mmCIF file of C-alpha atoms in Angstrom:
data_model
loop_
_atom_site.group_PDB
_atom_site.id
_atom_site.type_symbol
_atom_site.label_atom_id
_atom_site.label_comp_id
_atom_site.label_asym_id
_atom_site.label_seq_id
_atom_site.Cartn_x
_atom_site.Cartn_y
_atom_site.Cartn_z
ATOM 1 C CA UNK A 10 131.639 63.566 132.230
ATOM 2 C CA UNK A 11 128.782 61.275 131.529
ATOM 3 C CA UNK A 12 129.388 60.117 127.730
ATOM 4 C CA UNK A 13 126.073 61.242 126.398
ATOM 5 C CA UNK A 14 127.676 64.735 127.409
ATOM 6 C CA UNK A 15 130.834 64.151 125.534
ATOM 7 C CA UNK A 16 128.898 64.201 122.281
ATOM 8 C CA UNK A 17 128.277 68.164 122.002
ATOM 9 C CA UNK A 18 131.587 68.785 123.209
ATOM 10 C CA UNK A 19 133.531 66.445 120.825
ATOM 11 C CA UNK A 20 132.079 67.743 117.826
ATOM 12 C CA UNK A 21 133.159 71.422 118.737
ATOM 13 C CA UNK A 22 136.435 69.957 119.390
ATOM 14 C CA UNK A 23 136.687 67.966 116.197
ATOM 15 C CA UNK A 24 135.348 70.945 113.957
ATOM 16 C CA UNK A 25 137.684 73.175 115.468
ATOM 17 C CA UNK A 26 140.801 70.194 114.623
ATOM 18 C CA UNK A 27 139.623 70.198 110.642
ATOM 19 C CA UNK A 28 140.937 73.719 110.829
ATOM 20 C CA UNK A 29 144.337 72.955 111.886
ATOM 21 C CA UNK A 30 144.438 69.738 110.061
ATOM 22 C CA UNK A 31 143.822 71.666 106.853
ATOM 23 C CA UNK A 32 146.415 74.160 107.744
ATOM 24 C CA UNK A 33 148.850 71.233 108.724
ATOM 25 C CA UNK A 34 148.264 69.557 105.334
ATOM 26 C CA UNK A 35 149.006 73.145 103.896
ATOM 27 C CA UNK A 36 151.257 74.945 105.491
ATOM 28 C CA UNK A 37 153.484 72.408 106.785
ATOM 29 C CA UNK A 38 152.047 72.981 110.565
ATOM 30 C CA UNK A 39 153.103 69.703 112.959
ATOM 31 C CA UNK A 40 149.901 67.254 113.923
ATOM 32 C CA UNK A 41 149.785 67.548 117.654
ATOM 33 C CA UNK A 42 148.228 63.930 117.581
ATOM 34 C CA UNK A 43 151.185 62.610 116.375
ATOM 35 C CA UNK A 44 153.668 64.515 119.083
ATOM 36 C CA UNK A 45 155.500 67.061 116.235
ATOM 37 C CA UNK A 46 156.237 70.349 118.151
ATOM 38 C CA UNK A 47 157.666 69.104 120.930
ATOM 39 C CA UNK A 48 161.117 69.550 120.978
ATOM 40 C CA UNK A 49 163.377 66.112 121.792
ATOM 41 C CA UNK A 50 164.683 64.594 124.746
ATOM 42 C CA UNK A 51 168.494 65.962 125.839
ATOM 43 C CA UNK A 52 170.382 63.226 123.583
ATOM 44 C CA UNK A 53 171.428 61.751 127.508
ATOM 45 C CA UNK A 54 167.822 60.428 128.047
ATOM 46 C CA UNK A 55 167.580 58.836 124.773
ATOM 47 C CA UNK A 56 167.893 54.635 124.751
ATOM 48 C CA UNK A 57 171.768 53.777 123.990
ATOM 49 C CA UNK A 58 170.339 50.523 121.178
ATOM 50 C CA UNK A 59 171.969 50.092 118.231
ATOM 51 C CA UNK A 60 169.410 48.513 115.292
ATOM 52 C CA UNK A 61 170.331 47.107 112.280
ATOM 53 C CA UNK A 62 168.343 48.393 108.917
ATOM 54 C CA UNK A 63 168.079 47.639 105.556
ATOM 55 C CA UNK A 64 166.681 49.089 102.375
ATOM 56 C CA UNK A 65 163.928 46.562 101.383
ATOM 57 C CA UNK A 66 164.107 46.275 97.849
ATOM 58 C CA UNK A 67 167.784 46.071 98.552
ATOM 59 C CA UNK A 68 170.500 47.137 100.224
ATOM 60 C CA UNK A 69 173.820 47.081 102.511
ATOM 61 C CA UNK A 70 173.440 46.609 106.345
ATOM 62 C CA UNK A 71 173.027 49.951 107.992
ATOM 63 C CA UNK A 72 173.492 50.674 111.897
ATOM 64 C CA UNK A 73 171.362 53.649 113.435
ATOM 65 C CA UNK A 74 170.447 54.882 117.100
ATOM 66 C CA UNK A 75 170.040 57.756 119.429
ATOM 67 C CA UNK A 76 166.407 58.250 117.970
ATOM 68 C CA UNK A 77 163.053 58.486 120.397
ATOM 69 C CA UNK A 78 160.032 58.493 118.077
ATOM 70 C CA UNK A 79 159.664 57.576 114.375
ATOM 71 C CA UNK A 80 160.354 60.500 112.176
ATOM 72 C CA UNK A 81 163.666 60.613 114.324
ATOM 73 C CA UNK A 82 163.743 56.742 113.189
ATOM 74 C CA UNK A 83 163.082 57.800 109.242
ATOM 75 C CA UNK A 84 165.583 60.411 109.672
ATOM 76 C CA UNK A 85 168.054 57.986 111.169
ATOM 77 C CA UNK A 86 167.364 55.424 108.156
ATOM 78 C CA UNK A 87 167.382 58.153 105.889
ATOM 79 C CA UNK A 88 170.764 59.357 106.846
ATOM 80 C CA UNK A 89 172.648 55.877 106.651
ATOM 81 C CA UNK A 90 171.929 55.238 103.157
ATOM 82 C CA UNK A 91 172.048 58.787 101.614
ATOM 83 C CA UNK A 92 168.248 59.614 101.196
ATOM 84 C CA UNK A 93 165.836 62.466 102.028
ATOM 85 C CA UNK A 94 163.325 61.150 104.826
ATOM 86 C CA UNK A 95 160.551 61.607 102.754
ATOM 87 C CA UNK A 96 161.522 58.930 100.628
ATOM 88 C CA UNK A 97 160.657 56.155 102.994
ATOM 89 C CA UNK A 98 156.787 55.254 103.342
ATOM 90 C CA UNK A 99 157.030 52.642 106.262
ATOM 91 C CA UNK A 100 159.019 50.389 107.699
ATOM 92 C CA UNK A 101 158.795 46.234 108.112
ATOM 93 C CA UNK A 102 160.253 44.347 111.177
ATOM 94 C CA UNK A 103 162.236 41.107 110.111
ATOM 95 C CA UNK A 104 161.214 40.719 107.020
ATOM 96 C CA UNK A 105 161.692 42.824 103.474
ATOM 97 C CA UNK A 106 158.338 41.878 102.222
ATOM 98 C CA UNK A 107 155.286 44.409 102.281
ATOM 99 C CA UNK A 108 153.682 42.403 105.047
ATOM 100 C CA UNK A 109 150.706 44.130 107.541
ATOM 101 C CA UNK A 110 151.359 41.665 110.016
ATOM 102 C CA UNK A 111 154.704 42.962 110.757
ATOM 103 C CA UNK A 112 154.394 47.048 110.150
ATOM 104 C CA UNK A 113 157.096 49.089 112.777
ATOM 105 C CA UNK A 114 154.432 50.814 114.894
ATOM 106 C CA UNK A 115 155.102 51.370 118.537
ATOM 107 C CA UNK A 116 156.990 48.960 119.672
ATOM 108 C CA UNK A 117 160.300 47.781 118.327
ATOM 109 C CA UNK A 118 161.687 44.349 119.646
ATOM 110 C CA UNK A 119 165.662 44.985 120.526
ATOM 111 C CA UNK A 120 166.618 42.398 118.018
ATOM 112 C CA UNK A 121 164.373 43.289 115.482
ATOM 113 C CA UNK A 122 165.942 43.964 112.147
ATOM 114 C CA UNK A 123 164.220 46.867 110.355
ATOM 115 C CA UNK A 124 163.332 46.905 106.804
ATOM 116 C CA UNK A 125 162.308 50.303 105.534
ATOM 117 C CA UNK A 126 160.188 50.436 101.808
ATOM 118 C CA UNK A 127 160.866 53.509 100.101
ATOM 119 C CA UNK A 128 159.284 55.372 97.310
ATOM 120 C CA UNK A 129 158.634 53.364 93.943
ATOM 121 C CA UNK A 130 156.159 53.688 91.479
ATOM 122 C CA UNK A 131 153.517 56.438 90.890
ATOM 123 C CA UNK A 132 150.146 55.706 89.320
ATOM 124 C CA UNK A 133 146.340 57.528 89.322
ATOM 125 C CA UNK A 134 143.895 55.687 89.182
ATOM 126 C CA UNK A 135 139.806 56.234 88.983
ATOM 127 C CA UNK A 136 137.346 54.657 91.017
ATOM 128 C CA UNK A 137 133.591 54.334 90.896
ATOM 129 C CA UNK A 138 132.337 54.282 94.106
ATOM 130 C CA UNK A 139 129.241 51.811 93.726
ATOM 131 C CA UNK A 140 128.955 50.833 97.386
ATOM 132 C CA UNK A 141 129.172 53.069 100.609
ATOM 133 C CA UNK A 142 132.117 50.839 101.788
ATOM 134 C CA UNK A 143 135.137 50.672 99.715
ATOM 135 C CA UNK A 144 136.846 47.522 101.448
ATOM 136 C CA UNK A 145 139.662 49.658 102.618
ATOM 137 C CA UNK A 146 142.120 49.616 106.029
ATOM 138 C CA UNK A 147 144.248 52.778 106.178
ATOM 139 C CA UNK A 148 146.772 53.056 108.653
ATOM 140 C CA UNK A 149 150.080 55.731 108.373
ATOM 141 C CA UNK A 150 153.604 56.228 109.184
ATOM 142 C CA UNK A 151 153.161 58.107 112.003
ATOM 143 C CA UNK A 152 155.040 60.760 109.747
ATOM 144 C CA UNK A 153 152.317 62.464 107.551
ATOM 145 C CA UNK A 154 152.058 59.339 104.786
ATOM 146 C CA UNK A 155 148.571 56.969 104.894
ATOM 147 C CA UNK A 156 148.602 54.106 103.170
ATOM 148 C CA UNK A 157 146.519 50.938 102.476
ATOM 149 C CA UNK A 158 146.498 48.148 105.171
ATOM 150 C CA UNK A 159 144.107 46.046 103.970
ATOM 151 C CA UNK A 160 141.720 45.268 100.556
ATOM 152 C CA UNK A 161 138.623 43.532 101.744
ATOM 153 C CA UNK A 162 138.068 40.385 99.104
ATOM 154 C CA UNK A 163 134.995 41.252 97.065
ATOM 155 C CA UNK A 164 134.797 45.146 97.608
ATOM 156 C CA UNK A 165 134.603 47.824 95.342
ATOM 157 C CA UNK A 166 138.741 48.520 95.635
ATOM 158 C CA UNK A 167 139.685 44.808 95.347
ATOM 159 C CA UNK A 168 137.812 45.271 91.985
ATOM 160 C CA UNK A 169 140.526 47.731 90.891
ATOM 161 C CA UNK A 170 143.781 45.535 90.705
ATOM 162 C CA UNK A 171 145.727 48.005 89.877
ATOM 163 C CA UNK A 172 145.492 49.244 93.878
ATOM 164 C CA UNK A 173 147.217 46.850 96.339
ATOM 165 C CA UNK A 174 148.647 46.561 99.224
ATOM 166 C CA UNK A 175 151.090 48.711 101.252
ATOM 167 C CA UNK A 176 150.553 51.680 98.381
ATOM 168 C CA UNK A 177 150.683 55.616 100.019
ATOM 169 C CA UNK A 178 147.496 57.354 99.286
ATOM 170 C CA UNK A 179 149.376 60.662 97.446
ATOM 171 C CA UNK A 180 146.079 62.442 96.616
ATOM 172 C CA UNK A 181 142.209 62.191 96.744
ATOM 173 C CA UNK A 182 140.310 63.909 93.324
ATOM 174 C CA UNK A 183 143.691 65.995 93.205
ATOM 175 C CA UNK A 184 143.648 67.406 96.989
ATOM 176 C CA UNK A 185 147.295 66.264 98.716
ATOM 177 C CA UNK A 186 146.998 64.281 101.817
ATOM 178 C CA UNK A 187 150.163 64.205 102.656
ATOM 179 C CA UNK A 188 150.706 65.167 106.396
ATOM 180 C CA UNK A 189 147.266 64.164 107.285
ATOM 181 C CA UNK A 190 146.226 61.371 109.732
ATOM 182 C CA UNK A 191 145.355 57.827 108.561
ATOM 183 C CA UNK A 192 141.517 58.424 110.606
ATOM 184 C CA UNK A 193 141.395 62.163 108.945
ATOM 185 C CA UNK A 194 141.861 60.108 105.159
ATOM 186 C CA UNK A 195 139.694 57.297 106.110
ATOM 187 C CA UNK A 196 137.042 59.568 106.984
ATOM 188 C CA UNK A 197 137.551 61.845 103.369
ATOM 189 C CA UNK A 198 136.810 58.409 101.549
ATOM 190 C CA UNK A 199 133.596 57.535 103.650
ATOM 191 C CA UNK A 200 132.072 60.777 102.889
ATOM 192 C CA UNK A 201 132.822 60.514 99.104
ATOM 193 C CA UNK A 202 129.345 60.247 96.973
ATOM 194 C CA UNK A 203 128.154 57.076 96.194
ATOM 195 C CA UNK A 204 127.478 56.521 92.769
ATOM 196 C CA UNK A 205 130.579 58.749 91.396
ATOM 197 C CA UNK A 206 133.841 58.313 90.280
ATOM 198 C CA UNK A 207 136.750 59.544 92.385
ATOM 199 C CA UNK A 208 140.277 59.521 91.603
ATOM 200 C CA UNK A 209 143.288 58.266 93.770
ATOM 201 C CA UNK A 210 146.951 59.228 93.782
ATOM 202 C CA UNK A 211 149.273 56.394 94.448
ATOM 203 C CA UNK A 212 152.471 55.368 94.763
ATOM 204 C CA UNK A 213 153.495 51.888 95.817
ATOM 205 C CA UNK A 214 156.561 50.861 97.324
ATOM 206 C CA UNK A 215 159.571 50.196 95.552
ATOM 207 C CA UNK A 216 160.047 46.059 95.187
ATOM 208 C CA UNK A 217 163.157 43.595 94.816
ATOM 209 C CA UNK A 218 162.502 41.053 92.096
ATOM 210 C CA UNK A 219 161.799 38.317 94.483
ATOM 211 C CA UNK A 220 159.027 40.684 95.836
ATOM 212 C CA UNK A 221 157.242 40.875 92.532
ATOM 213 C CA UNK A 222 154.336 38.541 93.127
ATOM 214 C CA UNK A 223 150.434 39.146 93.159
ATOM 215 C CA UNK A 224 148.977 41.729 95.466
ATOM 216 C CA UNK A 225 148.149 40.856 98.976
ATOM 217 C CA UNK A 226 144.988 41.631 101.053
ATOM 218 C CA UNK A 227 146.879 42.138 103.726
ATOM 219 C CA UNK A 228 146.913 40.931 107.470
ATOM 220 C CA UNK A 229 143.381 39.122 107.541
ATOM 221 C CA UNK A 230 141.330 40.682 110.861
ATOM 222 C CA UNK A 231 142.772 39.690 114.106
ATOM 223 C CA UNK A 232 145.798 38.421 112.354
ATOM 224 C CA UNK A 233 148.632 41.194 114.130
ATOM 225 C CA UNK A 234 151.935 39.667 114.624
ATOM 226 C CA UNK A 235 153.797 39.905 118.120
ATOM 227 C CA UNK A 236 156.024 42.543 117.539
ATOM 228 C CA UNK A 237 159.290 41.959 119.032
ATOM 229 C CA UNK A 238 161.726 39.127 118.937
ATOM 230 C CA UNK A 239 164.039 40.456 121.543
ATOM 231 C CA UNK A 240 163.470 39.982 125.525
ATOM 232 C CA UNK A 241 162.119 43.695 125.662
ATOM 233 C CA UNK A 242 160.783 46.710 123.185
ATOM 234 C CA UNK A 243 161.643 50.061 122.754
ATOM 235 C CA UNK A 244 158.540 51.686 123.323
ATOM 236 C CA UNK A 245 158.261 54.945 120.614
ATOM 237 C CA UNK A 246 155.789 56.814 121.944
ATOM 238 C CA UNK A 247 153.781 60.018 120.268
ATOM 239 C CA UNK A 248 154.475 62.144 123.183
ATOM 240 C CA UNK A 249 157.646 62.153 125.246
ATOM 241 C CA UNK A 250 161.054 60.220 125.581
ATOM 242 C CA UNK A 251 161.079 56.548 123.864
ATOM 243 C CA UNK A 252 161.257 53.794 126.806
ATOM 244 C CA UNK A 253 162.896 50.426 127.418
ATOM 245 C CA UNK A 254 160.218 48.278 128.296
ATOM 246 C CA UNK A 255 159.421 44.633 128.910
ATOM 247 C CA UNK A 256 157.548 42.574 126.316
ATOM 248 C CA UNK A 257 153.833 43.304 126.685
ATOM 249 C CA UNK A 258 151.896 40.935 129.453
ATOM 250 C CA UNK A 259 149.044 38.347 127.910
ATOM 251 C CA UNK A 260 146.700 41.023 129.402
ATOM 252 C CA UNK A 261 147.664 43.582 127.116
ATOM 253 C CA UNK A 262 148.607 41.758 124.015
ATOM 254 C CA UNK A 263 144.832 40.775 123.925
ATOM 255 C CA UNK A 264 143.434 43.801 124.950
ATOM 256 C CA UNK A 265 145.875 45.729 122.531
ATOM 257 C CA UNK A 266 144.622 43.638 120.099
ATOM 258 C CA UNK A 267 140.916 43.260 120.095
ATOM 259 C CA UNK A 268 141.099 47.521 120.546
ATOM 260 C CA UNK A 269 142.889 47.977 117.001
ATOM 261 C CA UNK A 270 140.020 45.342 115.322
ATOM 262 C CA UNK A 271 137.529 47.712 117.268
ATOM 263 C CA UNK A 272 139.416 50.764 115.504
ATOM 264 C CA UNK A 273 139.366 49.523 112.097
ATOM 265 C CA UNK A 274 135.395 47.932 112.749
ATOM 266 C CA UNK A 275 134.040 51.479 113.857
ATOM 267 C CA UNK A 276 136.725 53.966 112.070
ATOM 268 C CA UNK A 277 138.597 51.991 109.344
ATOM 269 C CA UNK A 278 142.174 52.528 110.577
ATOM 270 C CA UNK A 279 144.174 49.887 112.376
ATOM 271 C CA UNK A 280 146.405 51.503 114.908
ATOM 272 C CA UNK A 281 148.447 49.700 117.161
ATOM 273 C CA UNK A 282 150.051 52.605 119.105
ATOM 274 C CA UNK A 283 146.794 54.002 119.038
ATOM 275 C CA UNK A 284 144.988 50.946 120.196
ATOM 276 C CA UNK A 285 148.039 49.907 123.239
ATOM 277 C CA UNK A 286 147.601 53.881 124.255
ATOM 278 C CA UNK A 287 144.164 53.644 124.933
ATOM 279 C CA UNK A 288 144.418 50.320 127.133
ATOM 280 C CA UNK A 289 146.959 52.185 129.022
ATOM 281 C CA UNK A 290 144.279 54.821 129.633
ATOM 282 C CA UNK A 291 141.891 52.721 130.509
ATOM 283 C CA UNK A 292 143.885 50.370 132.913
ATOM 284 C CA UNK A 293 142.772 51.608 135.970
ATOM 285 C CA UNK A 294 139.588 53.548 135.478
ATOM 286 C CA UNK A 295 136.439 51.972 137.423
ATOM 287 C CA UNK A 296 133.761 53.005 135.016
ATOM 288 C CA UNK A 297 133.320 54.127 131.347
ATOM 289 C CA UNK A 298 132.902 57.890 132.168
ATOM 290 C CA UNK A 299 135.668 57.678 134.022
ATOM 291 C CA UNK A 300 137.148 56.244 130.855
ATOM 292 C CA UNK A 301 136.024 58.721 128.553
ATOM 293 C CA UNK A 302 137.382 61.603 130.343
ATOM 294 C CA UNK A 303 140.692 60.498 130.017
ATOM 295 C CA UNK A 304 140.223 59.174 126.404
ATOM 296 C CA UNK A 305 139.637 63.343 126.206
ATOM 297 C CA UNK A 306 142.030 64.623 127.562
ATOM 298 C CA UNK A 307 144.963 61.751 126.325
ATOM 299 C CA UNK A 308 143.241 61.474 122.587
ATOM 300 C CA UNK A 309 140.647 64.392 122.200
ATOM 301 C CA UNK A 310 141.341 65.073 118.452
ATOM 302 C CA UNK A 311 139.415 61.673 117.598
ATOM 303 C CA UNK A 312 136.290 62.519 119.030
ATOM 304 C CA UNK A 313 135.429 58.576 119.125
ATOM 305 C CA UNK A 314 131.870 57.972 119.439
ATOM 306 C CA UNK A 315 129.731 56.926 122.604
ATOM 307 C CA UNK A 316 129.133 53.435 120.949
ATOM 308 C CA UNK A 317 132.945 52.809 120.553
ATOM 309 C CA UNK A 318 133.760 54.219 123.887
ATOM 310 C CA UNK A 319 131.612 52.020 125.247
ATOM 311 C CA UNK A 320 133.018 48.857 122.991
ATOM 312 C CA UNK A 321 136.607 49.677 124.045
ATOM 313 C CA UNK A 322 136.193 49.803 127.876
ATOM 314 C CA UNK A 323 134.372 46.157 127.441
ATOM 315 C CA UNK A 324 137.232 44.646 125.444
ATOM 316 C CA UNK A 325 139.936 45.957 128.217
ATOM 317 C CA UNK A 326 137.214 44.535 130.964
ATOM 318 C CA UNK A 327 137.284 41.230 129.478
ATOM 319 C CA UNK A 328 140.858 41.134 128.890
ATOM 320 C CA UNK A 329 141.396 42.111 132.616
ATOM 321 C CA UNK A 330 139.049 39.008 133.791
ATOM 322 C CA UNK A 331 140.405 36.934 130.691
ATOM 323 C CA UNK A 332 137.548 36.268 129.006
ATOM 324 C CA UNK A 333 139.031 36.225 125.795
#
């Protein structure tokens, strides 16, 4: 389908997702973006790794396994040191500080150590929105909680110190986000008025002394870490079984890469799942169209526009020819 045709047919698609979103967020419905709904792999099919996890503001050792996507992971965490799964907001890889650079997304390296940041403190804060931009990266858990990935230096949110960092956006002028996507609460924030006040929700995670220390930015653009210290990754994936794989080729770390700074230039979300998901998808297409059909039928809830379609299949061309 030529993608000046996709336009029409995306926003049908997308006003027809607000529905169930909404009903998600309310009822407790699974996203089928994020995979909820399907039922697990027989336990036989799932990876035999053992991981090591910690508590970041503190914490014994814990050992967990058998899991195949990340609320499984949460629950695992969860489970070793006595908490409810909701408590935990993301998790870190190889370090216990609230660092962007080295968020648990798709990929965990098999001797990656795994930090998880749980609930801490709650705050509400107001917000006068006096640009169109706020300066804000979301991103999410991949389990129903968005929080802040980056605070661009200057904008209207770095203005507001009392935001930082790695804080879980709770509520938006007293709607609950909780359970929606991290490109569903970027978009709520865009089409706030300009020229209002809004008020946010927060709650930030919970911090070890040494962690105590002036906010962070975040990751600066461009600036993802390799994931993955091991000599291969489990690969968590939204749909299906989790997979031993080896460590991503120089192909796709760039493509993967300049894909998730396309992501949070057009839609202000980083995503690397998202972003290593859609090079997959376009791998082996020969043309854009071709490219946007499958980006429909693989990741039709975004409804990504032409322009970015277009943007995408150029950044995994020039990867393939390594121009870049």
């Amino acid at each position: 389908m030529p993608l000046g045709l996709r336009k029409k047919k995306n926003k049908m698609r997308e006003s027809s997702n607000l529905v169930e979103n909404e009903e998600h967020v309310g009822s407790g419905a699974k996203s089928v973006v994020n995979g909820a709904g399907l039922p697990p792999p027989p336990v036989n099919l799932r990876p035999k790794l053992v991981f090591h996890t910690q508590l970041a503001h503190g914490s014994p050792t814990g050992r967990i396994e058998g899991f195949t996507n990340v609320k499984e992971l949460y629950s695992k965490i969860a489970d070793a040191f006595n908490l409810s799964a909701p408590e935990i907001l993301f998790c870190t890889l190889n370090t216990h500080k609230i660092d962007m650079e080295k968020l648990l997304g798709g990929q965990i390296g098999l001797e990656d150590f795994i930090f998880a940041h749980v609930k801490g403190l709650k705050k509400e804060v107001e917000v006068f929105k006096a640009e169109d931009a706020l300066g804000l990266t979301i991103t999410d858990n991949g389990a129903g909680y968005a929080f802040i990935k980056r605070i661009k230096e200057g904008s209207v949110v770095d203005g507001v110190k009392v935001i930082s960092v790695g804080d879980h956006i709770e509520c938006i002028n007293g709607r609950t986000i909780v359970g929606s996507r991290h490109y569903e609460v970027a978009r709520m924030l865009k089409e706030l008025p300009r020229e209002q006040a809004f008020t946010l929700k927060l709650v930030e995670p919970m911090k070890a002394f040494d962690m105590l220390e002036p906010r962070s930015r975040g990751s600066k653009p461009g600036g993802e870490g390799k994931i993955g210290t091991g000599r291969g990754t489990l690969r968590l994936r939204s749909k299906g079984p989790a997979t031993v794989e080896e460590m991503p080729t120089e192909f796709e770390e760039k493509a993967v890469k300049k894909v998730d700074d396309l992501l949070e230039s057009y839609m202000g979300i980083r995503d690397m799942e998202l972003a290593a998901t859609m090079v997959e998808v376009g791998r082996d297409k020969m043309n854009p169209d071709e490219f946007a059909m499958a980006l429909d039928e693989a990741l039709g809830d975004f409804a990504f526009p032409d322009e970015f379609v277009f943007d995408v299949w150029g950044a995994i061309g020039d990867a393939k020819q390594g121009r870049f």
